[in-house]
mmCIF file of C-alpha atoms (C1' of nucleotides) in Angstrom:
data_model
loop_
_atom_site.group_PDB
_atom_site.id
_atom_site.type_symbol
_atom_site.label_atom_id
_atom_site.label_comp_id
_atom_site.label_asym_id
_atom_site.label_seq_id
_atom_site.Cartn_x
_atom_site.Cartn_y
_atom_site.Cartn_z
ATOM 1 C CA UNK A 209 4.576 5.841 0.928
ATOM 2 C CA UNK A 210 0.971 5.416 0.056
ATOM 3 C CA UNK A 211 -1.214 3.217 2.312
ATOM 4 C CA UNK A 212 -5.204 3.925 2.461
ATOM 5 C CA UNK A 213 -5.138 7.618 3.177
ATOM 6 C CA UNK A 214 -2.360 8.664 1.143
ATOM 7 C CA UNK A 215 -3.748 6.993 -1.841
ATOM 8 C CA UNK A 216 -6.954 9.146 -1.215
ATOM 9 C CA UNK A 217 -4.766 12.545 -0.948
ATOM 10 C CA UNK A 218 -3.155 11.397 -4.315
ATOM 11 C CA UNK A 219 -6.171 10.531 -6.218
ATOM 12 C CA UNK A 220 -7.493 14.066 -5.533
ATOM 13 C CA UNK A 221 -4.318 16.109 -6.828
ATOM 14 C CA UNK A 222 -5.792 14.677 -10.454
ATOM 15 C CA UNK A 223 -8.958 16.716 -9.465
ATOM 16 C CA UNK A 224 -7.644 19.856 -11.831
ATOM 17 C CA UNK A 225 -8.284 17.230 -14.621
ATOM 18 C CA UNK A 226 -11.718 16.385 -14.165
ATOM 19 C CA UNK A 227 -13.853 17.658 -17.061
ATOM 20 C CA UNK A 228 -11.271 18.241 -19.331
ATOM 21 C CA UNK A 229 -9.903 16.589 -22.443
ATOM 22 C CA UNK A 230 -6.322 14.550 -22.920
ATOM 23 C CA UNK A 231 -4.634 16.423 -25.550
ATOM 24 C CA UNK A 232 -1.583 14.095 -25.531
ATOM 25 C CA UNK A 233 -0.700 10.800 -23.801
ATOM 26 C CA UNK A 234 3.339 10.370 -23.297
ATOM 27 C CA UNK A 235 4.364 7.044 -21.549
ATOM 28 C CA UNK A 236 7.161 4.844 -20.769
ATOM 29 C CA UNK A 237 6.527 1.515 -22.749
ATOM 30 C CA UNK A 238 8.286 -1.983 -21.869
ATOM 31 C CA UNK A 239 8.701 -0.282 -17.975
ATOM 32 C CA UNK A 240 7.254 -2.590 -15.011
ATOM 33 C CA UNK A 241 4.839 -0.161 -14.390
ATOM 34 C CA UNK A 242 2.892 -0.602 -17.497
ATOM 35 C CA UNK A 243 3.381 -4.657 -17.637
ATOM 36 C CA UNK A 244 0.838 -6.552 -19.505
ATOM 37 C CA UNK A 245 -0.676 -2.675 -20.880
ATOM 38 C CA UNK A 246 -1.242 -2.472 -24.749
ATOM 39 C CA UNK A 247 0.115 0.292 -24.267
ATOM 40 C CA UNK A 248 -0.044 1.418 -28.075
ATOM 41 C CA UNK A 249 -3.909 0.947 -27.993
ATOM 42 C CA UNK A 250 -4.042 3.088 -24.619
ATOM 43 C CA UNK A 251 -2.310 6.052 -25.659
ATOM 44 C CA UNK A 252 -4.758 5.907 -28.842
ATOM 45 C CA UNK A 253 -7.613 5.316 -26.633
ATOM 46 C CA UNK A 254 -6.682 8.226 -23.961
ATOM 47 C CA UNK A 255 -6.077 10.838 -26.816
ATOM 48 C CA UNK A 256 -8.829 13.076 -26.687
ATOM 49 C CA UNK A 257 -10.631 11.625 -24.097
ATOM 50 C CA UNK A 258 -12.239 13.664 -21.276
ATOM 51 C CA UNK A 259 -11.286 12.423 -17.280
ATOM 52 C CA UNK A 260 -15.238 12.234 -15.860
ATOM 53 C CA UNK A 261 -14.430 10.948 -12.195
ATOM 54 C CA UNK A 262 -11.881 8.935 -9.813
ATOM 55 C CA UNK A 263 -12.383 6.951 -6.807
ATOM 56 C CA UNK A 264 -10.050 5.378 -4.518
ATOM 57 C CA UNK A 265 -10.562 2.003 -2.742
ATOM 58 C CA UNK A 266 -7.674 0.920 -0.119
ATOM 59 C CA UNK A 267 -4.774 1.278 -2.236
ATOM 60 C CA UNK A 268 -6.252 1.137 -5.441
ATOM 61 C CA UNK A 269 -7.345 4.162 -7.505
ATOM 62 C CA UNK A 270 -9.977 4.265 -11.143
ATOM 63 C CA UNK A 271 -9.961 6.701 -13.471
ATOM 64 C CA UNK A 272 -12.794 6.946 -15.518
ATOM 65 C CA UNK A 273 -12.233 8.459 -18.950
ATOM 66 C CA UNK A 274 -15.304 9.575 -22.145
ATOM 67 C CA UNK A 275 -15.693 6.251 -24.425
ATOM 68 C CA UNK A 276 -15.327 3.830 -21.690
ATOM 69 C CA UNK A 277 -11.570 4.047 -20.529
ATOM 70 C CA UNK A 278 -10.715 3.292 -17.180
ATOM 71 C CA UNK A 279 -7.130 3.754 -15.789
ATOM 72 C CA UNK A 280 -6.395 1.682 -12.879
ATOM 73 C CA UNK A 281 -3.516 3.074 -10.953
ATOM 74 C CA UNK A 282 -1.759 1.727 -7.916
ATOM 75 C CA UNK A 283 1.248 3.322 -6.399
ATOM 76 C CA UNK A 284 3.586 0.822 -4.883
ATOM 77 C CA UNK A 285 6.112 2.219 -2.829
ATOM 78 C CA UNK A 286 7.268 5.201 -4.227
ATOM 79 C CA UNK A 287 4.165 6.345 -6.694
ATOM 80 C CA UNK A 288 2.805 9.964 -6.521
ATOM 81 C CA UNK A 289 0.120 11.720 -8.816
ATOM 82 C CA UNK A 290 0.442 15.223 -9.451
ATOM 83 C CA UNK A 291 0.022 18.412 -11.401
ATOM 84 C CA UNK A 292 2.296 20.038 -13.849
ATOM 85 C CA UNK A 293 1.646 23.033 -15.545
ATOM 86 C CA UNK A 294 0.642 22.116 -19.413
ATOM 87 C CA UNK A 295 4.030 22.466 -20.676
ATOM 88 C CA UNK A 296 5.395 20.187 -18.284
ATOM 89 C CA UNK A 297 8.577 18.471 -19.410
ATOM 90 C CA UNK A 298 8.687 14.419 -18.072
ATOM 91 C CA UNK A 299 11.747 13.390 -16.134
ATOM 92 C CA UNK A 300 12.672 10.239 -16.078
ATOM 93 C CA UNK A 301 10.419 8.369 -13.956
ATOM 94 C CA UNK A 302 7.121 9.768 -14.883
ATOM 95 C CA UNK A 303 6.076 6.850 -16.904
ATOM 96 C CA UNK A 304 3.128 8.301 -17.911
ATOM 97 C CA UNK A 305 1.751 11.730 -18.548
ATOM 98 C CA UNK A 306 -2.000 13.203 -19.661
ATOM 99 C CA UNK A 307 -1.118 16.490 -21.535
ATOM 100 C CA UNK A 308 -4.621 18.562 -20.829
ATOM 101 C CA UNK A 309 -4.787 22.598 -22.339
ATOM 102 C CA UNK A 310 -4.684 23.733 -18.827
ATOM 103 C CA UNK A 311 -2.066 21.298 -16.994
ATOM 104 C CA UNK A 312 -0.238 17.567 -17.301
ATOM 105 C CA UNK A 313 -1.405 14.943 -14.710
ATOM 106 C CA UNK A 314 1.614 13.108 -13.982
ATOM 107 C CA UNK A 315 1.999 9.731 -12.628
ATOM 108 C CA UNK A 316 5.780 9.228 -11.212
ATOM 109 C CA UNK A 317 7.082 6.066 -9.375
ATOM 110 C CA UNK A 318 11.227 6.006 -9.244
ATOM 111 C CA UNK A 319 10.931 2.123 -8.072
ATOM 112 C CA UNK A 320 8.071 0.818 -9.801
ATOM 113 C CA UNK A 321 6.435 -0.899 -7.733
ATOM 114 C CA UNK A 322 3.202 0.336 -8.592
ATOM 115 C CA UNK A 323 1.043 -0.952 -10.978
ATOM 116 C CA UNK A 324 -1.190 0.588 -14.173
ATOM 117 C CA UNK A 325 -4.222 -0.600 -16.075
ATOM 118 C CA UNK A 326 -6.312 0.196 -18.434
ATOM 119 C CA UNK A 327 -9.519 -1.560 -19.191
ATOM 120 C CA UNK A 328 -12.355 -0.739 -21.635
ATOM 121 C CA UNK A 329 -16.260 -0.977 -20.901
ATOM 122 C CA UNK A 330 -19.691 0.651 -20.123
ATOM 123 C CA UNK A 331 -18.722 -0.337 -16.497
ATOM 124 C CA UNK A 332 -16.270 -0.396 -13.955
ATOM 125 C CA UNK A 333 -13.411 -3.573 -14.902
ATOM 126 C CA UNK A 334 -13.745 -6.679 -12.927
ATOM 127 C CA UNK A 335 -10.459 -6.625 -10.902
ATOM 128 C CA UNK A 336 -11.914 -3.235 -9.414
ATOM 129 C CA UNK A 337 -15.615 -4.810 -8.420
ATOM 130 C CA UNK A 338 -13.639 -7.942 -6.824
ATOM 131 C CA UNK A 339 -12.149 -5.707 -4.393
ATOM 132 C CA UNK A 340 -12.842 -6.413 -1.183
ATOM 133 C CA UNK A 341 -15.075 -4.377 1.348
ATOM 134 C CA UNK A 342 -13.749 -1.399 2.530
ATOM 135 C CA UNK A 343 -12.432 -0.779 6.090
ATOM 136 C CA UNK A 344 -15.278 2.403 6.515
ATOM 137 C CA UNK A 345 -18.111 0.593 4.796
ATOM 138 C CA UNK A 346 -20.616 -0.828 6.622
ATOM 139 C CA UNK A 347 -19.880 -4.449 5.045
ATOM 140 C CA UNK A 348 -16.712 -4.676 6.587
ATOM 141 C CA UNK A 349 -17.846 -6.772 10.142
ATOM 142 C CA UNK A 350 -16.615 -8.185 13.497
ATOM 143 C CA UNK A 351 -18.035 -11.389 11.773
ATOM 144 C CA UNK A 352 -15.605 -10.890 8.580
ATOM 145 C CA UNK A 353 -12.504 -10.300 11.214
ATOM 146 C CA UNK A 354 -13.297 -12.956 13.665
ATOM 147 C CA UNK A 355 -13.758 -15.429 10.286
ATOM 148 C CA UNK A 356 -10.624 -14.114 8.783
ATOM 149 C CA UNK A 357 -8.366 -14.491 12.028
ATOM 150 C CA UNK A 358 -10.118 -17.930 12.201
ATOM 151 C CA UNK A 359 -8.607 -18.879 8.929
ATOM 152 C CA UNK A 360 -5.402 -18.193 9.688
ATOM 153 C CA UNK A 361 -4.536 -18.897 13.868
ATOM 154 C CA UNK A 362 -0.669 -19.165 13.447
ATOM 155 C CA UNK A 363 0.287 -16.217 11.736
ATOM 156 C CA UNK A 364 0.871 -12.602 13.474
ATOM 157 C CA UNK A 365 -1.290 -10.407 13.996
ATOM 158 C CA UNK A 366 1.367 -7.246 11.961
ATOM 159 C CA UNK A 367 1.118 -10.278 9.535
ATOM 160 C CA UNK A 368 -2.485 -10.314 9.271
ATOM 161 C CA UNK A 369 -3.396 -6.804 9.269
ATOM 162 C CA UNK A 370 -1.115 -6.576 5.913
ATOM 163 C CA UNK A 371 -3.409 -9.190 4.038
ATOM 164 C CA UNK A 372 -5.116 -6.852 1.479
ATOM 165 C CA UNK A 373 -7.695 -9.727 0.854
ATOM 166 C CA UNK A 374 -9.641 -8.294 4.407
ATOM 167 C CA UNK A 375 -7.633 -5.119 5.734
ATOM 168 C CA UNK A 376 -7.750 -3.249 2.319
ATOM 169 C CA UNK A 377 -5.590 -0.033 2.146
ATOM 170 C CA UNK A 378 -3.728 -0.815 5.417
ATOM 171 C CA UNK A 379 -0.062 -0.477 5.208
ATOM 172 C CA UNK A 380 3.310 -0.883 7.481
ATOM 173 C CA UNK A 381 2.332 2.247 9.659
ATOM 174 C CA UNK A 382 -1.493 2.073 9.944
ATOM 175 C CA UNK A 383 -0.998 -1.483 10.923
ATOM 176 C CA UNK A 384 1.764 -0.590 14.042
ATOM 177 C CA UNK A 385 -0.897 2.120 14.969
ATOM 178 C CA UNK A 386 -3.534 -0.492 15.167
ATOM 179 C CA UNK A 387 -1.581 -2.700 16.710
ATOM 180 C CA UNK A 388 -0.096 -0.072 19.456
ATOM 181 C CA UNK A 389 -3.545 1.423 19.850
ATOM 182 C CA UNK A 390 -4.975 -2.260 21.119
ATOM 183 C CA UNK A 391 -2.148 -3.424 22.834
ATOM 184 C CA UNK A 392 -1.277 -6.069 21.321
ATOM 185 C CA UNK A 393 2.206 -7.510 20.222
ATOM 186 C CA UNK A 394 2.513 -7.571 16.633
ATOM 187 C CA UNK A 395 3.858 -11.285 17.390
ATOM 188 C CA UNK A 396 0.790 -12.817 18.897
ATOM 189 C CA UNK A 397 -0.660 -15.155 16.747
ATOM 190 C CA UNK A 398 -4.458 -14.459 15.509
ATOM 191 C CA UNK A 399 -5.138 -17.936 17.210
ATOM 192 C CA UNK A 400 -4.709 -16.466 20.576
ATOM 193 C CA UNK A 401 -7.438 -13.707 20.550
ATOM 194 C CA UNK A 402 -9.718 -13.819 22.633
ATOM 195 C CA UNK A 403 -13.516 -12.776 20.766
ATOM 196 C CA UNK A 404 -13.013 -9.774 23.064
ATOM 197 C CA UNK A 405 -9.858 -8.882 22.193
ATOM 198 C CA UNK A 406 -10.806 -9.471 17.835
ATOM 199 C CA UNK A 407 -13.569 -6.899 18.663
ATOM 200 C CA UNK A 408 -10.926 -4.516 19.832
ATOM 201 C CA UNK A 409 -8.841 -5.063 16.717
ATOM 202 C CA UNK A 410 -11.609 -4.455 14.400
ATOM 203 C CA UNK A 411 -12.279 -1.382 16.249
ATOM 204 C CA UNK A 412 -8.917 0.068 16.640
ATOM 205 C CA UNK A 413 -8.544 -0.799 12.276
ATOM 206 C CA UNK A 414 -11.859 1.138 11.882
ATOM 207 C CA UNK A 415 -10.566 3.889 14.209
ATOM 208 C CA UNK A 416 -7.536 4.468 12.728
ATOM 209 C CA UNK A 417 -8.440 4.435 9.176
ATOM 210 C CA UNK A 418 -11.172 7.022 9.595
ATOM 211 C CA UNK A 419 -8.601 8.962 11.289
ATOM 212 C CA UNK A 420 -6.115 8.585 8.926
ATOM 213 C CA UNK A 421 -8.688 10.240 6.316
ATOM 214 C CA UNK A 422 -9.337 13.094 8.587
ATOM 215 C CA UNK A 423 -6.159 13.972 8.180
ATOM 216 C CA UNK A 424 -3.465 12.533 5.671
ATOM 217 C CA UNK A 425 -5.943 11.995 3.038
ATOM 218 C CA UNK A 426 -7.559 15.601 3.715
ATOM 219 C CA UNK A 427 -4.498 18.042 2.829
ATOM 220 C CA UNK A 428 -1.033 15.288 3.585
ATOM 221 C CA UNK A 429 -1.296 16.917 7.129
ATOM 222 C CA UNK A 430 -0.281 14.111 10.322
ATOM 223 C CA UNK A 431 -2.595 12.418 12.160
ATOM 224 C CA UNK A 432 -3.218 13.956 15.968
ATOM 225 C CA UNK A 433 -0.280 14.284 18.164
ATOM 226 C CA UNK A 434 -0.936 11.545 20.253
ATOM 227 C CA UNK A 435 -0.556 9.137 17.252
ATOM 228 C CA UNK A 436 1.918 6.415 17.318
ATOM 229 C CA UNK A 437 2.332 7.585 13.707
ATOM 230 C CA UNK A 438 4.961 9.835 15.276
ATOM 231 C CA UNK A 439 7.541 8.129 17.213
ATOM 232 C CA UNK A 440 7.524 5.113 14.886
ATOM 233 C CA UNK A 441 9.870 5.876 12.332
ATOM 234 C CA UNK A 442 13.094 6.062 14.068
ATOM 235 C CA UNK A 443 14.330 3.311 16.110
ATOM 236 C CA UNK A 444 14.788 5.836 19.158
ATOM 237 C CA UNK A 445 10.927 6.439 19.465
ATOM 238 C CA UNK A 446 9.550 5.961 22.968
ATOM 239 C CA UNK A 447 6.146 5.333 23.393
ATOM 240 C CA UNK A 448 3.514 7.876 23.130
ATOM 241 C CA UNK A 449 1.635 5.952 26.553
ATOM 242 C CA UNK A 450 4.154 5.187 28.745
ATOM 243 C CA UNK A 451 7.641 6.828 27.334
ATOM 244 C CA UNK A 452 9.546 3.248 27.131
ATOM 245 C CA UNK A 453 12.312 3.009 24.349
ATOM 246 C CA UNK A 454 10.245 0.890 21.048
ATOM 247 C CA UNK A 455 11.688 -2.169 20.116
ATOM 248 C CA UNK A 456 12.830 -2.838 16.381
ATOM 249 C CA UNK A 457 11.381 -6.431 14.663
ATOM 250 C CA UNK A 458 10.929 -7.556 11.457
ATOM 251 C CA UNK A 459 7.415 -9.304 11.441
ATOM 252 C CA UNK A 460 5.532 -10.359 8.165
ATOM 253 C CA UNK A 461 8.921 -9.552 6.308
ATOM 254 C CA UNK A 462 8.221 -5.991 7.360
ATOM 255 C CA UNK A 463 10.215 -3.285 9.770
ATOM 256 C CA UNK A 464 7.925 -3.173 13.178
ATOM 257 C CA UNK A 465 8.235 -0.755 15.862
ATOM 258 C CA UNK A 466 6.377 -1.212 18.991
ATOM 259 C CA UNK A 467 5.925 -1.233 22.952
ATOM 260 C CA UNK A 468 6.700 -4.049 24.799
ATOM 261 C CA UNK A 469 5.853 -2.337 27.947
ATOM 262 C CA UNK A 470 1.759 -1.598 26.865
ATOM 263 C CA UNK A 471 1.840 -4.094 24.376
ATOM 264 C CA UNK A 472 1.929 -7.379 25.742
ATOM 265 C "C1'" DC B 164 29.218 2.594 0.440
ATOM 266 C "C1'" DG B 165 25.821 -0.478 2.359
ATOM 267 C "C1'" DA B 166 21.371 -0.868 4.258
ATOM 268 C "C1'" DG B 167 16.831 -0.111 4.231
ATOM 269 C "C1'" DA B 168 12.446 1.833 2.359
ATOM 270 C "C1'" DT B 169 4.598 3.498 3.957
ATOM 271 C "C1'" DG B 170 4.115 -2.956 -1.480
ATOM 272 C "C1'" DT B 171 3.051 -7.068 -4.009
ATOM 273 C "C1'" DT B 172 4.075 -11.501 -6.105
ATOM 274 C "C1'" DC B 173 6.200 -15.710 -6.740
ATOM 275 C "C1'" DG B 174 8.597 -19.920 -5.713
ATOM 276 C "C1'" DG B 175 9.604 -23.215 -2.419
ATOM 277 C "C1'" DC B 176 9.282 -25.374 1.966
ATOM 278 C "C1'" DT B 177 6.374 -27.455 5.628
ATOM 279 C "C1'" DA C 246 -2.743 -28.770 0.424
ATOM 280 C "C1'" DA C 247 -3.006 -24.716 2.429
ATOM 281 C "C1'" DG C 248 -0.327 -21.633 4.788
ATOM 282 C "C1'" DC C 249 3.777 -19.276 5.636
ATOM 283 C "C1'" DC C 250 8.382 -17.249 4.663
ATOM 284 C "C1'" DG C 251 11.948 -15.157 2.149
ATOM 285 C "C1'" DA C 252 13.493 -13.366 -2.162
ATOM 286 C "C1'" DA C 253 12.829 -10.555 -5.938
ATOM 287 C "C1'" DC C 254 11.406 -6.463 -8.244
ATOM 288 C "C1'" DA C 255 14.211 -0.957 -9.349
ATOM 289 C "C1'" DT C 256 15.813 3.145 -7.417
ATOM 290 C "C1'" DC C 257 16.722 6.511 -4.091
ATOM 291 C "C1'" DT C 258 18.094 8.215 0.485
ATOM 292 C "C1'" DC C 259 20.292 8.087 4.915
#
DNA sequence: CGAGATGTTCGGCT
DNA sequence: AAGCCGAACATCTC
């Protein structure tokens, strides 16, 4: 599920937590979420520590804990944060659980996909200040796009738009929305942009990741009605512009549904 | 029952 | 040699 906005709505259903101590950490050890955790040392480390803030960042999410803990989570495909009540009993893919006097925070991810850290420090860990800019801050430019699309003229553009290393946070859907909302085929090749046309990419990815937050990230609700968002998962969608059936690809390894009619 | 799923990484080919 | 593609990861749902 979770691409930019999504990751935002998750990070806030931990918001209960804030402020209060971890009265019991129980985790799934040796499980591909946790890879290269010490996960002993964590669960000693987490015990008794109080949850002080989060913050999300594309698809990445920080936790920061009393005595300089910081839980790095990222959700994959299939991870969700949420709230149990304090007597919550773990099923079988909640690989790891913070046990607070007034509820559980529970991170769950059935494919494991996702990813979890934990780092110690007075500040933030490094892999967190290396991410790049994000999509609504001021540092991410034209110039940045027009570079990046420079560096990379024969791959498509649904290709492009997935590289995390400059479109941080945007997923399968955001990136047909983009893609749909320029008119542009998700096969053209970055080479073939004109500077006009890169300007309208950048603006349609700025566009429809502030939307995106208005909404999904706000309370799970859709984006507006006239969003691509909602014709695209079914292979019978028409398009939201001009009605015409979408076509099916797979582009960048990934399921693509688009116009041919607006897009050219 | 088989196919595919809103993500990332790795190995191999060009 | 960088860049690109497909496979793999683990499980559930349609």
């Amino acid at each position: 599920m979770p691409e930019l906005a999504e990751v935002e709505y998750y990070r806030k259903q931990w918001n209960p937590g804030l402020h209060h101590k971890v009265s019991r950490v129980e985790l799934h050890a040796g499980k591909r979420v946790l890879r290269g955790v010490n996960t002993a040392a964590m669960v000693k480390a987490l015990t008794g520590a109080t949850l002080f803030e989060s913050e999300a960042h594309a698809k990445q999410m920080l936790f920061r804990f009393s005595g300089g803990n910081w839980l790095g989570v990222h959700l994959g495909m299939t991870g969700k944060l949420s709230v149990e009540s304090a007597g919550y009993l773990p099923g079988a893919h909640d690989h790891l659980v913070l046990f607070q006097e007034q509820q559980a925070l529970v991170f769950t991810d059935p494919r494991q996909f996702g990813l979890l850290r934990w780092d110690t420090g007075a500040v933030a860990p490094q892999w967190w200040r290396d991410l790049p800019p994000a999509i609504i801050s001021p540092e991410f430019t034209l110039e940045l796009v027009r570079d990046f699309l420079r560096h990379h003229p024969r791959l498509a553009l649904k290709s492009v738009l997935l590289m995390q290393e400059r479109f941080p946070g945007v997923g399968n859907w955001m990136a047909d929305e983009i893609l749909w909302r320029a008119k542009f085929s998700p096969h053209r090749v970055c080479g073939a942009l004109t500077s006009a046309e890169s300007k309208t990419l950048c603006q349609e990815t700025r566009a429809v990741c502030k939307g995106a937050l208005e909404s999904v990230a706000v309370d799970f609700t859709d984006p507006p009605k006239d969003w691509f968002f909602h014709v695209r998962w079914s292979p019978k969608g028409r398009c939201p512009r001009d009605n015409e059936p979408l076509q099916t690809d797979t582009v960048g390894g990934r399921t693509t549904r688009w116009c041919k009619r607006c897009q050219g």
